[in-house]
């Protein structure tokens, strides 16, 4: 939904900031001085980059092409597709493996890692005009496998059944008619600060965005809560269950439009990419569907038992009490959404003030990065919020195109929800 800009000089947690204040520096720009109305500008340091050279990228692309050609059926089974992505580890250079291990274990000031140089294969098709394209070409699918391969270093990929047809790899593209939307299809509206799926306790731990096509005016903004400067009273308030967060509009169930497994699985026929497989669907209460289609290396069944127990927490009911901050004071975790998060009690002015102060602090510690083709941005979704500046979509097939993958970092949590790659 579009937001009216705040009054001059004001910055709130519930309104899109002025374009000038949102335009924080890209990683190659010199930090500019700040004034009262504009947050300080920050850049990523060398510790936030892992650069893949041309030779390594060629090796990665070749393996992605070989897997694509050898296993044409993996696109209909999220489990098989995740397994194919895991096989990409054979082509990843050692320095990237080390960087991912270090980032997963220690993080950094901004809780972000940019892998640069994963340039798409030649022959990339025009940017689709929908978040759920029915068919993709070989180059785009190679990019999907590359993204899954790197993100496998950060956990098990998964998707929500109600989010973009349950596709394991999702598309972030401007969609005609959705220009003002607070979703991946928006462009003309500032995409406000949030963590992915804040209303869910089982939201992803890491988020990966791989750029196939960029736009120089679209900055991805991110801000780690550990770098935000909060006073003790604000932090104490944010750690108390005095807030509630509603379901994200992007989730189909929030609009009462969850598709059946059968209808989703039939999208696009043999050319469909990443629809929900019948055995991957976990219904209400954790009930699993019938057996998987053939996986990458033989029959499925490794996706987990068809038990109804232990499939993870349900979404937070709308109106339930939650806290915004949790975890260690020295390494805090964040649940935040500038659009859907609000005080549980509308009269709780202290909670409302704490949210405004948090929003201001996140903007002031923000980093802006313009994704270029081959950039993979990995964000810690438990410790950093992100946003995106507005940009003008052209609708001519050359618009910005990102691929997105979410991961669960805990093997134990993944097993507890039935080792499913698509969850309800």
CSV table of C-alpha atoms in Angstrom, one decimal, residues 73-81 83 276-280 290-303:
chain,number,residue,atom,x,y,z
A,73,UNK,CA,12.3,-32.8,-14.0
A,74,UNK,CA,13.6,-31.1,-10.9
A,75,UNK,CA,11.6,-28.0,-11.5
A,76,UNK,CA,8.4,-29.7,-10.4
A,77,UNK,CA,9.7,-30.9,-7.0
A,78,UNK,CA,11.1,-28.4,-4.5
A,79,UNK,CA,13.0,-31.2,-2.7
A,80,UNK,CA,14.7,-32.2,-5.9
A,81,UNK,CA,15.4,-28.6,-6.8
A,83,UNK,CA,19.1,-31.1,-3.9
A,276,UNK,CA,4.5,-26.7,-5.0
A,277,UNK,CA,4.9,-30.4,-5.3
A,278,UNK,CA,2.2,-32.5,-3.8
A,279,UNK,CA,4.4,-34.1,-1.2
A,280,UNK,CA,6.1,-30.9,-0.3
A,290,UNK,CA,1.2,-37.9,-1.1
A,291,UNK,CA,4.6,-39.0,-2.2
A,292,UNK,CA,7.1,-36.8,-4.0
A,293,UNK,CA,7.8,-36.9,-7.7
A,294,UNK,CA,11.1,-38.4,-8.7
A,295,UNK,CA,13.9,-36.5,-7.1
A,296,UNK,CA,17.4,-35.6,-8.4
A,297,UNK,CA,19.0,-39.0,-7.8
A,298,UNK,CA,16.2,-41.5,-7.4
A,299,UNK,CA,12.8,-41.8,-5.8
A,300,UNK,CA,11.7,-39.2,-3.2
A,301,UNK,CA,10.9,-40.0,0.3
A,302,UNK,CA,13.8,-38.3,1.9
A,303,UNK,CA,11.7,-35.2,2.3
